Coordinates of C-alpha atoms and ligand atoms in Angstrom, one line a residue:
M1323 CA -11.0 -84.9 -63.6
T1324 CA -13.0 -82.2 -61.6
P1325 CA -14.5 -83.1 -58.3
V1326 CA -18.2 -82.8 -58.0
T1327 CA -19.7 -81.1 -55.0
K1328 CA -23.0 -82.6 -53.8
P1329 CA -25.3 -81.2 -51.1
I1330 CA -26.1 -83.5 -48.1
S1331 CA -28.0 -83.2 -44.9
P1332 CA -26.7 -84.8 -41.7
F1333 CA -27.9 -88.3 -40.7
E1334 CA -28.7 -88.8 -37.1
G1335 CA -26.7 -91.2 -35.0
Q1336 CA -23.5 -91.4 -36.9
K1337 CA -21.6 -91.7 -33.6
P1338 CA -18.7 -94.1 -33.5
G1339 CA -19.0 -96.7 -30.8
T1340 CA -16.4 -99.0 -29.2
S1341 CA -14.9 -99.7 -32.6
G1342 CA -16.2 -97.4 -35.4
L1343 CA -19.7 -96.9 -36.7
R1344 CA -21.9 -100.0 -36.7
K1345 CA -25.4 -100.1 -38.1
K1346 CA -27.7 -102.4 -39.9
T1347 CA -26.5 -102.9 -43.5
R1348 CA -29.7 -101.3 -44.9
V1349 CA -28.9 -98.2 -42.8
F1350 CA -25.5 -97.9 -44.5
M1351 CA -27.1 -98.5 -47.9
Q1352 CA -29.3 -95.4 -47.7
P1353 CA -28.3 -92.9 -50.4
G1354 CA -25.7 -90.6 -49.0
Y1355 CA -25.1 -92.4 -45.7
V1356 CA -21.6 -93.7 -46.4
E1357 CA -20.8 -90.4 -48.1
A1358 CA -21.8 -88.4 -45.1
F1359 CA -19.7 -90.5 -42.7
V1360 CA -16.7 -90.6 -44.9
Q1361 CA -16.8 -86.8 -45.6
A1362 CA -17.1 -86.3 -41.8
I1363 CA -13.9 -88.4 -41.4
F1364 CA -12.1 -86.5 -44.0
N1365 CA -13.2 -83.1 -42.6
A1366 CA -12.2 -84.2 -39.1
I1367 CA -8.7 -85.1 -40.1
G1368 CA -8.1 -81.8 -41.9
G1369 CA -9.0 -83.1 -45.4
C1370 CA -7.2 -85.7 -47.5
A1371 CA -5.1 -83.6 -49.9
G1372 CA -1.8 -85.3 -50.6
K1373 CA -2.5 -88.2 -48.2
T1374 CA -2.1 -91.9 -48.4
F1375 CA -4.9 -94.2 -47.1
V1376 CA -5.1 -97.9 -46.7
I1377 CA -8.6 -99.2 -47.5
G1378 CA -10.1 -102.7 -47.1
G1379 CA -12.6 -104.7 -45.2
D1380 CA -13.8 -108.1 -44.1
G1381 CA -15.6 -108.9 -47.3
R1382 CA -19.1 -108.7 -45.9
Y1383 CA -22.1 -107.7 -48.0
F1384 CA -21.8 -104.1 -49.2
N1385 CA -18.0 -104.1 -48.6
A1386 CA -17.2 -103.7 -52.3
E1387 CA -19.7 -101.0 -53.0
A1388 CA -18.6 -98.9 -49.9
I1389 CA -15.0 -99.1 -51.0
Q1390 CA -15.8 -97.7 -54.5
T1391 CA -17.6 -94.8 -52.8
I1392 CA -14.6 -94.1 -50.5
L1393 CA -12.1 -94.3 -53.4
R1394 CA -14.1 -91.7 -55.4
M1395 CA -14.3 -89.4 -52.4
A1396 CA -10.6 -89.7 -51.4
A1397 CA -9.7 -89.0 -55.0
A1398 CA -12.0 -86.0 -55.1
G1399 CA -10.5 -84.7 -51.9
G1400 CA -7.0 -84.8 -53.4
A1401 CA -5.6 -87.9 -51.7
S1402 CA -2.4 -89.0 -53.5
R1403 CA -2.6 -92.8 -53.0
A1404 CA -5.0 -95.5 -51.9
I1405 CA -3.6 -98.9 -51.0
V1406 CA -6.4 -101.4 -51.3
G1407 CA -6.5 -105.1 -50.5
Q1408 CA -7.2 -107.2 -53.6
G1409 CA -10.9 -107.8 -53.9
G1410 CA -11.4 -105.2 -51.2
L1411 CA -10.2 -107.6 -48.6
L1412 CA -8.0 -106.8 -45.7
S1413 CA -8.1 -108.2 -42.2
T1414 CA -8.1 -105.5 -39.5
P1415 CA -4.6 -106.4 -38.2
A1416 CA -3.3 -106.6 -41.8
A1417 CA -4.7 -103.1 -42.5
S1418 CA -3.0 -101.9 -39.3
N1419 CA 0.3 -103.4 -40.5
L1420 CA 0.0 -101.9 -44.0
I1421 CA -0.7 -98.4 -42.6
R1422 CA 2.5 -98.8 -40.6
V1423 CA 4.9 -100.3 -43.1
R1424 CA 3.7 -98.0 -45.9
G1425 CA 3.8 -94.9 -43.7
A1426 CA 0.2 -94.2 -44.6
D1427 CA -1.7 -91.2 -43.1
G1428 CA -4.5 -93.5 -42.0
G1429 CA -6.9 -96.2 -43.1
L1430 CA -10.6 -96.9 -43.6
I1431 CA -11.6 -100.3 -42.4
L1432 CA -15.0 -101.7 -43.4
S1433 CA -16.2 -104.3 -40.9
A1434 CA -18.8 -105.0 -38.2
S1435 CA -16.3 -107.6 -36.9
H1436 CA -18.0 -110.5 -35.1
N1437 CA -21.5 -109.3 -36.1
P1438 CA -23.2 -111.3 -38.8
G1439 CA -23.2 -110.0 -42.4
G1440 CA -25.8 -109.7 -45.1
I1441 CA -28.3 -107.2 -46.3
D1442 CA -30.4 -107.7 -43.2
E1443 CA -27.5 -108.0 -40.8
D1444 CA -24.7 -105.5 -39.9
F1445 CA -22.1 -103.3 -41.5
G1446 CA -19.4 -101.0 -40.1
L1447 CA -16.8 -98.5 -40.9
K1448 CA -13.9 -97.1 -38.8
Y1449 CA -11.0 -94.8 -39.2
N1450 CA -7.5 -95.7 -38.1
I1451 CA -4.7 -93.2 -37.6
S1452 CA -1.1 -93.2 -38.8
N1453 CA 0.1 -95.4 -36.0
G1454 CA -2.2 -98.1 -37.5
G1455 CA -4.6 -98.1 -34.5
P1456 CA -8.2 -97.1 -34.2
A1457 CA -8.8 -93.4 -33.9
P1458 CA -8.7 -92.3 -30.3
E1459 CA -11.6 -90.6 -28.6
G1460 CA -10.6 -87.1 -29.5
V1461 CA -10.7 -88.0 -33.2
T1462 CA -13.9 -90.0 -33.1
A1463 CA -15.6 -87.1 -31.2
A1464 CA -14.4 -84.7 -34.0
I1465 CA -15.8 -87.1 -36.6
F1466 CA -19.2 -87.1 -34.8
D1467 CA -19.2 -83.3 -34.6
Q1468 CA -18.7 -83.2 -38.4
T1469 CA -21.5 -85.6 -39.1
Q1470 CA -23.9 -83.2 -37.4
T1471 CA -22.9 -80.1 -39.4
L1472 CA -22.2 -81.4 -42.9
T1473 CA -23.6 -79.6 -45.8
E1474 CA -21.8 -81.1 -48.8
Y1475 CA -19.4 -83.8 -49.9
Y1476 CA -17.0 -84.3 -52.8
T1477 CA -16.8 -87.1 -55.2
L1478 CA -16.1 -88.0 -58.9
D1479 CA -18.4 -89.1 -61.6
T1480 CA -16.5 -92.2 -62.5
A1481 CA -17.2 -95.8 -63.2
D1482 CA -16.3 -98.5 -60.6
L1483 CA -12.6 -99.6 -60.5
D1484 CA -11.7 -103.2 -60.9
L1485 CA -10.3 -104.3 -57.6
S1486 CA -9.4 -107.8 -58.6
A1487 CA -6.1 -107.3 -60.3
I1488 CA -2.9 -106.5 -58.4
G1489 CA -1.2 -103.4 -59.6
E1490 CA -1.6 -99.7 -60.0
T1491 CA -4.3 -97.6 -61.7
T1492 CA -5.4 -94.0 -61.3
L1493 CA -8.6 -92.4 -60.3
G1494 CA -8.7 -88.7 -60.9
G1495 CA -5.3 -87.6 -59.6
M1496 CA -5.0 -90.4 -57.1
T1497 CA -3.0 -93.6 -57.6
V1498 CA -4.9 -96.7 -56.6
E1499 CA -2.6 -99.6 -55.6
I1500 CA -4.2 -103.0 -55.3
V1501 CA -2.1 -105.3 -53.1
D1502 CA -2.1 -108.9 -52.1
P1503 CA -3.8 -108.7 -48.6
V1504 CA -1.6 -111.5 -47.2
T1505 CA 2.0 -110.9 -48.3
D1506 CA 3.1 -108.1 -45.9
Y1507 CA 1.2 -109.6 -43.0
A1508 CA 2.7 -113.1 -43.5
A1509 CA 6.2 -111.6 -43.7
L1510 CA 5.7 -109.8 -40.4
M1511 CA 4.5 -113.0 -38.7
Q1512 CA 7.6 -114.8 -39.9
T1513 CA 9.8 -112.2 -38.2
L1514 CA 8.0 -112.7 -34.8
F1515 CA 7.8 -116.5 -34.6
D1516 CA 9.9 -119.5 -34.9
F1517 CA 8.3 -121.0 -38.0
D1518 CA 10.9 -123.8 -38.1
A1519 CA 10.0 -125.0 -34.6
I1520 CA 6.3 -124.8 -35.4
R1521 CA 6.8 -126.6 -38.7
A1522 CA 8.8 -129.4 -36.9
L1523 CA 6.0 -129.7 -34.3
I1524 CA 3.4 -130.2 -37.0
A1525 CA 5.7 -132.6 -39.0
D1526 CA 6.0 -134.6 -35.8
G1527 CA 2.3 -135.4 -35.8
F1528 CA 0.8 -132.5 -33.8
T1529 CA -2.7 -132.0 -35.1
L1530 CA -4.6 -128.7 -35.4
R1531 CA -7.6 -127.0 -37.0
F1532 CA -8.2 -123.4 -37.7
D1533 CA -11.8 -122.2 -38.2
A1534 CA -11.9 -119.0 -40.3
M1535 CA -15.7 -118.9 -39.9
H1536 CA -16.2 -118.0 -43.7
A1537 CA -14.6 -114.7 -42.9
V1538 CA -11.5 -112.8 -43.8
T1539 CA -8.8 -114.9 -42.2
G1540 CA -9.3 -117.8 -44.6
P1541 CA -6.6 -116.7 -47.1
Y1542 CA -4.2 -115.6 -44.3
A1543 CA -4.5 -118.9 -42.5
K1544 CA -4.2 -121.0 -45.6
A1545 CA -1.0 -119.1 -46.7
I1546 CA 0.6 -119.3 -43.3
I1547 CA -0.6 -122.4 -41.5
E1548 CA -1.1 -124.7 -44.5
G1549 CA 1.5 -123.0 -46.7
R1550 CA 4.5 -121.8 -44.7
L1551 CA 4.0 -124.1 -41.7
G1552 CA 3.2 -127.2 -43.7
A1553 CA 0.0 -128.2 -42.0
P1554 CA -2.0 -130.6 -44.2
E1555 CA -4.7 -129.3 -46.5
G1556 CA -8.0 -129.2 -44.6
T1557 CA -6.4 -127.8 -41.5
V1558 CA -8.2 -124.5 -42.2
L1559 CA -11.9 -124.9 -42.0
N1560 CA -14.5 -122.5 -43.7
G1561 CA -11.6 -120.8 -45.3
V1562 CA -13.3 -119.0 -48.2
P1563 CA -14.6 -115.5 -47.2
S1564 CA -18.3 -115.1 -48.1
V1565 CA -20.5 -112.0 -48.0
D1566 CA -22.8 -113.5 -45.4
F1567 CA -20.2 -115.6 -43.6
G1568 CA -22.0 -118.8 -44.6
K1569 CA -25.1 -117.3 -42.9
G1570 CA -23.2 -117.7 -39.6
H1571 CA -22.2 -115.5 -36.8
P1572 CA -18.4 -115.0 -37.2
D1573 CA -17.8 -114.7 -33.5
P1574 CA -15.1 -117.1 -32.2
N1575 CA -16.6 -118.2 -28.9
P1576 CA -18.0 -121.5 -27.6
I1577 CA -21.5 -120.6 -28.7
W1578 CA -20.9 -119.6 -32.3
A1579 CA -18.0 -121.9 -33.0
K1580 CA -19.6 -124.8 -31.3
P1581 CA -18.7 -127.4 -34.0
L1582 CA -15.0 -126.6 -33.4
V1583 CA -15.4 -126.9 -29.6
D1584 CA -17.2 -130.2 -30.0
M1585 CA -14.4 -131.4 -32.2
V1586 CA -11.6 -130.7 -29.6
M1587 CA -13.7 -132.2 -26.8
S1588 CA -14.1 -135.5 -28.6
E1589 CA -11.8 -138.5 -28.1
D1590 CA -10.1 -138.3 -31.5
G1591 CA -10.1 -134.5 -31.6
P1592 CA -7.0 -132.5 -32.7
D1593 CA -4.3 -131.3 -30.2
F1594 CA -5.1 -127.7 -30.8
A1595 CA -7.9 -125.7 -32.4
A1596 CA -8.5 -122.0 -32.9
A1597 CA -10.9 -119.6 -34.6
S1598 CA -11.0 -116.0 -35.6
D1599 CA -13.8 -113.5 -36.3
G1600 CA -15.2 -111.6 -39.2
D1601 CA -12.3 -109.1 -39.5
G1602 CA -9.6 -111.4 -38.1
D1603 CA -8.7 -109.5 -35.0
R1604 CA -10.2 -111.9 -32.4
N1605 CA -9.1 -115.4 -31.5
M1606 CA -10.4 -118.4 -29.6
I1607 CA -7.9 -121.0 -28.4
L1608 CA -8.7 -124.6 -27.6
G1609 CA -6.7 -127.6 -26.7
K1610 CA -7.7 -131.2 -26.6
G1611 CA -10.4 -131.3 -24.0
I1612 CA -10.1 -127.6 -22.9
Y1613 CA -11.3 -124.1 -23.8
V1614 CA -8.8 -121.3 -22.8
T1615 CA -10.7 -118.2 -21.7
P1616 CA -9.3 -115.1 -23.4
S1617 CA -8.3 -113.7 -20.0
D1618 CA -6.2 -116.8 -19.2
S1619 CA -4.8 -116.8 -22.7
L1620 CA -3.5 -113.3 -22.3
A1621 CA -1.8 -114.3 -19.0
V1622 CA -0.3 -117.5 -20.5
L1623 CA 1.0 -115.6 -23.5
A1624 CA 2.5 -112.9 -21.2
A1625 CA 4.3 -115.5 -19.1
N1626 CA 5.7 -117.4 -22.1
A1627 CA 6.1 -114.8 -24.8
P1628 CA 10.0 -114.8 -24.6
L1629 CA 9.9 -118.2 -26.2
A1630 CA 9.1 -116.5 -29.5
P1631 CA 11.9 -114.7 -31.3
G1632 CA 9.9 -111.4 -31.5
Y1633 CA 9.7 -111.2 -27.7
E1634 CA 12.9 -112.9 -26.6
R1635 CA 14.0 -109.7 -24.9
G1636 CA 11.0 -109.8 -22.6
L1637 CA 8.0 -107.5 -22.2
T1638 CA 7.9 -103.9 -21.0
G1639 CA 4.4 -104.2 -19.7
V1640 CA 1.0 -105.9 -20.1
A1641 CA -2.3 -104.0 -20.6
R1642 CA -5.8 -105.3 -20.3
S1643 CA -9.2 -103.8 -20.6
M1644 CA -10.9 -103.3 -17.3
P1645 CA -13.5 -106.1 -17.6
T1646 CA -10.7 -108.6 -18.5
S1647 CA -9.7 -110.8 -15.5
R1648 CA -6.7 -109.9 -13.4
A1649 CA -4.8 -113.0 -14.4
A1650 CA -2.4 -111.0 -16.6
D1651 CA -1.7 -108.6 -13.6
R1652 CA -0.4 -111.6 -11.6
V1653 CA 2.1 -112.4 -14.4
A1654 CA 3.2 -108.7 -14.7
D1655 CA 3.6 -108.6 -10.9
K1656 CA 5.9 -111.6 -10.9
L1657 CA 7.9 -110.3 -13.8
G1658 CA 8.2 -106.9 -12.2
I1659 CA 6.8 -105.1 -15.3
G1660 CA 4.0 -102.6 -15.8
A1661 CA 0.3 -103.7 -15.6
Y1662 CA -2.3 -101.3 -17.1
E1663 CA -6.1 -101.3 -16.9
T1664 CA -7.9 -99.5 -19.8
P1665 CA -11.5 -99.0 -20.8
T1666 CA -13.0 -101.5 -23.3
G1667 CA -11.9 -101.1 -26.9
W1668 CA -8.5 -101.3 -28.6
K1669 CA -8.2 -97.6 -29.2
F1670 CA -7.1 -97.2 -25.5
F1671 CA -4.0 -99.4 -26.0
G1672 CA -2.5 -97.2 -28.8
N1673 CA -0.8 -94.7 -26.5
L1674 CA 0.6 -97.4 -24.2
L1675 CA 2.0 -99.3 -27.2
D1676 CA 3.4 -96.2 -28.9
A1677 CA 5.1 -95.1 -25.7
G1678 CA 6.6 -98.6 -25.2
K1679 CA 4.9 -99.0 -21.9
A1680 CA 3.1 -102.2 -22.9
T1681 CA 4.2 -105.0 -25.2
L1682 CA 1.2 -107.2 -24.9
C1683 CA -2.5 -106.2 -24.7
G1684 CA -5.7 -108.1 -24.3
E1685 CA -9.4 -108.1 -23.8
E1686 CA -11.8 -110.7 -22.4
S1687 CA -13.7 -110.6 -25.7
A1688 CA -11.1 -112.8 -27.4
G1689 CA -8.8 -110.0 -28.4
T1690 CA -5.0 -110.3 -27.9
G1691 CA -2.2 -108.4 -29.6
S1692 CA 1.2 -106.8 -29.2
D1693 CA 3.2 -103.8 -30.3
H1694 CA 3.7 -105.5 -33.8
V1695 CA 0.6 -103.6 -35.0
R1696 CA -2.0 -101.4 -33.3
E1697 CA -5.0 -103.7 -33.5
K1698 CA -5.7 -107.0 -31.8
D1699 CA -4.7 -109.8 -34.0
G1700 CA -6.3 -113.2 -34.2
L1701 CA -3.8 -115.2 -36.2
W1702 CA -0.9 -113.6 -34.3
A1703 CA -2.3 -115.1 -31.0
V1704 CA -2.7 -118.5 -32.7
L1705 CA 0.9 -118.4 -33.9
L1706 CA 2.2 -117.3 -30.5
W1707 CA 0.4 -120.2 -28.9
L1708 CA 1.8 -122.6 -31.5
N1709 CA 5.3 -121.2 -30.9
I1710 CA 4.9 -121.8 -27.2
L1711 CA 3.6 -125.3 -27.7
A1712 CA 6.5 -126.1 -30.0
K1713 CA 9.0 -125.0 -27.4
R1714 CA 7.4 -126.3 -24.2
K1715 CA 6.4 -129.6 -25.7
M1716 CA 3.4 -129.8 -23.4
S1717 CA -0.3 -130.0 -24.2
V1718 CA -2.5 -126.9 -23.9
K1719 CA -4.2 -128.4 -20.9
D1720 CA -1.0 -129.0 -19.1
I1721 CA 0.3 -125.5 -19.9
L1722 CA -2.9 -124.1 -18.4
L1723 CA -2.7 -126.3 -15.3
D1724 CA 0.9 -125.4 -14.8
H1725 CA 0.0 -121.7 -15.1
W1726 CA -2.8 -122.0 -12.5
Q1727 CA -0.5 -123.9 -10.1
T1728 CA 2.0 -121.1 -10.4
Y1729 CA -0.2 -118.0 -10.3
G1730 CA -3.6 -119.3 -9.1
R1731 CA -6.7 -119.3 -11.2
D1732 CA -9.1 -116.4 -12.0
Y1733 CA -12.3 -118.2 -12.7
Y1734 CA -14.0 -116.0 -15.3
S1735 CA -17.1 -115.7 -17.5
R1736 CA -19.1 -113.1 -19.3
H1737 CA -22.9 -113.2 -19.5
D1738 CA -24.6 -111.2 -22.2
Y1739 CA -28.2 -110.1 -22.2
E1740 CA -28.8 -109.1 -25.8
A1741 CA -31.3 -106.8 -27.5
V1742 CA -32.8 -105.6 -24.3
D1743 CA -35.0 -102.5 -24.4
S1744 CA -32.6 -99.5 -24.3
A1745 CA -34.5 -97.6 -21.6
I1746 CA -34.7 -100.7 -19.4
A1747 CA -31.0 -101.4 -19.8
E1748 CA -30.0 -97.7 -19.0
G1749 CA -32.3 -97.9 -16.0
I1750 CA -30.5 -100.9 -14.6
M1751 CA -27.2 -99.2 -15.0
A1752 CA -28.4 -95.9 -13.5
D1753 CA -29.8 -97.7 -10.5
L1754 CA -26.6 -99.6 -9.9
E1755 CA -24.6 -96.4 -10.1
A1756 CA -27.0 -94.8 -7.5
K1757 CA -26.2 -97.7 -5.2
A1758 CA -22.4 -96.9 -5.2
D1759 CA -22.9 -94.3 -2.5
G1760 CA -24.2 -96.9 -0.1
P1761 CA -25.4 -98.4 2.1
L1762 CA -23.8 -101.4 0.5
P1763 CA -25.4 -104.9 0.9
A1764 CA -23.6 -107.5 3.0
G1765 CA -20.7 -109.1 1.1
I1766 CA -20.0 -106.1 -1.1
E1767 CA -17.0 -103.9 -0.3
K1768 CA -17.2 -101.2 -3.0
I1769 CA -19.2 -100.2 -6.1
D1770 CA -17.8 -97.7 -8.5
S1771 CA -18.0 -96.4 -12.0
F1772 CA -14.7 -96.9 -13.9
S1773 CA -12.9 -93.8 -15.1
Y1774 CA -9.6 -93.9 -17.0
T1775 CA -6.8 -91.3 -17.2
D1776 CA -4.5 -92.1 -20.0
P1777 CA -0.9 -92.2 -18.5
V1778 CA 0.6 -90.9 -21.8
D1779 CA -1.6 -87.9 -22.8
G1780 CA -3.6 -87.4 -19.7
S1781 CA -7.0 -87.7 -21.4
V1782 CA -9.8 -88.8 -19.2
S1783 CA -12.7 -91.2 -20.1
H1784 CA -15.6 -91.5 -17.7
N1785 CA -18.4 -94.0 -17.4
Q1786 CA -16.5 -97.0 -18.7
G1787 CA -18.5 -99.6 -16.7
M1788 CA -19.7 -100.3 -13.2
R1789 CA -17.5 -102.4 -10.9
V1790 CA -18.7 -104.4 -7.9
F1791 CA -16.0 -105.6 -5.6
F1792 CA -16.9 -108.3 -3.1
D1793 CA -15.4 -108.8 0.3
D1794 CA -13.8 -112.1 -0.7
G1795 CA -11.9 -110.6 -3.6
A1796 CA -14.4 -111.6 -6.3
R1797 CA -15.5 -108.9 -8.8
A1798 CA -18.4 -108.3 -11.1
V1799 CA -18.5 -105.6 -13.9
M1800 CA -21.5 -104.4 -15.8
R1801 CA -21.5 -102.3 -18.9
L1802 CA -23.5 -101.7 -22.0
S1803 CA -22.1 -102.8 -25.3
G1804 CA -20.9 -100.2 -27.8
T1805 CA -20.9 -102.4 -30.9
G1806 CA -24.5 -103.7 -31.1
T1807 CA -27.0 -102.5 -33.6
E1808 CA -30.3 -103.5 -31.9
G1809 CA -31.6 -102.3 -28.5
A1810 CA -29.0 -102.6 -25.8
T1811 CA -26.7 -105.5 -24.8
I1812 CA -25.9 -105.7 -21.1
R1813 CA -22.6 -107.4 -20.4
V1814 CA -22.0 -108.9 -17.0
Y1815 CA -18.4 -109.9 -16.3
L1816 CA -17.8 -112.3 -13.4
E1817 CA -14.6 -113.3 -11.8
R1818 CA -13.2 -115.0 -8.7
Y1819 CA -9.7 -115.9 -7.7
E1820 CA -8.5 -119.2 -6.4
A1821 CA -4.9 -119.5 -5.0
P1822 CA -2.4 -122.0 -6.4
D1823 CA -3.2 -124.4 -3.5
G1824 CA -6.9 -124.1 -3.9
D1825 CA -9.4 -126.0 -6.0
L1826 CA -8.3 -125.3 -9.6
T1827 CA -10.7 -127.5 -11.5
I1828 CA -14.2 -126.4 -10.6
E1829 CA -16.6 -126.1 -13.6
T1830 CA -16.5 -122.4 -14.5
Q1831 CA -20.2 -121.5 -14.3
E1832 CA -20.5 -123.4 -11.0
A1833 CA -17.5 -121.5 -9.6
L1834 CA -19.2 -118.2 -10.5
A1835 CA -22.8 -119.0 -9.7
P1836 CA -22.8 -117.2 -6.3
I1837 CA -21.4 -114.0 -7.9
A1838 CA -24.0 -114.1 -10.7
A1839 CA -26.7 -114.6 -8.1
A1840 CA -25.4 -111.6 -6.1
V1841 CA -25.4 -109.4 -9.2
D1842 CA -29.0 -110.4 -9.9
D1843 CA -30.0 -109.6 -6.3
L1844 CA -28.3 -106.3 -6.5
T1845 CA -29.8 -105.2 -9.9
G1846 CA -32.9 -107.2 -10.5
L1847 CA -31.3 -107.9 -13.9
K1848 CA -33.3 -111.0 -14.9
E1849 CA -36.7 -109.7 -13.9
R1850 CA -36.2 -106.3 -15.4
S1851 CA -34.7 -107.6 -18.6
G1852 CA -37.4 -110.3 -18.8
R1853 CA -34.7 -113.0 -19.3
A1854 CA -34.5 -116.2 -17.3
A1855 CA -30.9 -116.6 -18.4
P1856 CA -28.2 -114.8 -20.4
D1857 CA -28.4 -115.1 -24.2
V1858 CA -24.7 -115.9 -24.4
M1859 CA -22.1 -117.0 -21.9
T1860 CA -18.5 -117.1 -22.8
Ligands
VG1_557 C1 -16.9 -105.5 -28.0 C2 -15.9 -106.1 -27.0 C3 -14.6 -105.2 -26.9 C4 -14.0 -105.1 -28.3 C5 -15.1 -104.6 -29.3 C6 -14.6 -104.6 -30.7 O1 -17.2 -104.2 -27.6 O2 -16.5 -106.2 -25.7 O3 -13.7 -105.8 -26.0 O4 -12.9 -104.2 -28.3 O5 -16.2 -105.4 -29.2 O6 -14.2 -105.8 -31.1 P1 -18.6 -103.9 -26.8 O7 -18.7 -102.4 -26.7 O8 -19.7 -104.5 -27.6 O9 -18.5 -104.6 -25.5 V1 -14.4 -106.3 -32.7 O10 -13.5 -107.8 -33.0 O11 -16.0 -106.3 -32.8 O12 -13.7 -105.1 -33.5
CO558 CO1 -13.2 -108.2 -34.8

């Protein structure tokens, strides 16, 4: 079948953000929009002739249509094979795994992650490289360059493929292989964790719930938690993926997963509960009566990982994004292993993982993962927690208390001010940057703009967030979100350390109120954004 060449003019703003290109669904649905971005990707990677790609997404509205477009274009460009999740579904970590185990050249993942789905909500598309991880900045910059100079794209005039049946078909000269989205991923999990120990824990009466939030992890959690681990049916909540995530917001935090939080906080709640996001790479961990902040979760996982077979030889290092609390550093310090601080976004962990410098990575935004794939992985974090609980035979709350009594506690919270006028938000950031040169207000030791030099390839990334260091060791970070689709979201990250012999059980917002007030004094944030309080606090 001969490829058809079609003329196209560049679309404005096809610039990948923290994790791929995210826009309103209707923007993606404009004629030629997906085609332009996909052709830009193919051009930026030197074409797709002879290549193998993994393709799948979180099942949101427009997922299926976009996949058909990508398949036609990959075939027209001469790709030899496309490996597609059945029904177009693949969680982000499962896609990363497939790229790796199948030795694919790359992958196209369709997701706007934790953003809501639907024709009036959000859509997204990102490219992952052959290590299974998100394209690094050099590649995303090349893609953006291509989007600005495109003149044509290549496709086939063919009918849609049926993506519902497992097996192989062809499209032009390309083989399309439809795979079960869960099989390889579940097999990988089984190599990392002590499934027998977790199964015994559950058989002994340990109770748990997993909220898939109507998103992609439903089938994975059912197969693994209810299937291989023997948890009773009904353990997985909201387990059927839907195009609009049940009209919810598939963001596993105490705001959007409130029913789950209420459940574990109640007298007869389960011993453990967890949730994952739209594309399955985030996690929220809860124990009876307690919410584990993602920063603490990373530290606890780092301290206990050797209890799981996949990590029994110990960790080489731990990496965290800059705004993530320093709790993980304290563990790394005690273990005498490397601690790395990277800019926000999983793409910055890829080199550290490939080079064997870090085994575990994490972000305050509910992302944790390891060198088993090159994405953060929601279910992986849940299974590692379960493995640790099965071995330590303590409650989540006691594990956390024990951790704080050993390392001290980094009180931590993130305050988001959403959909703020972009010019106002940029003004707030610019004014804070101008204050870095001093004179500094009383109580503040240093203000700087975070720059990162990758220790593996030496690449430098500037302007990765403003840091405010206080005299007493507390820290605040401010940055603008790179995943939003409306105005600007200002994120304010607050933390304060309390030593092991200090007060370890203050209510979090209370513990951080003085820092939040100091940030407001410094920036005029509330008045300038016109908000009396943050829209979301995690
Ligand atoms: C947010 C988080 C960041 C995460 C990114 C992608 O980015 O803060 O930690 O890596 O989302 O996660 P931003 O730029 O909005 O702060 V996901 O699950 O949306 O792929
Ligand atoms: Co996600």
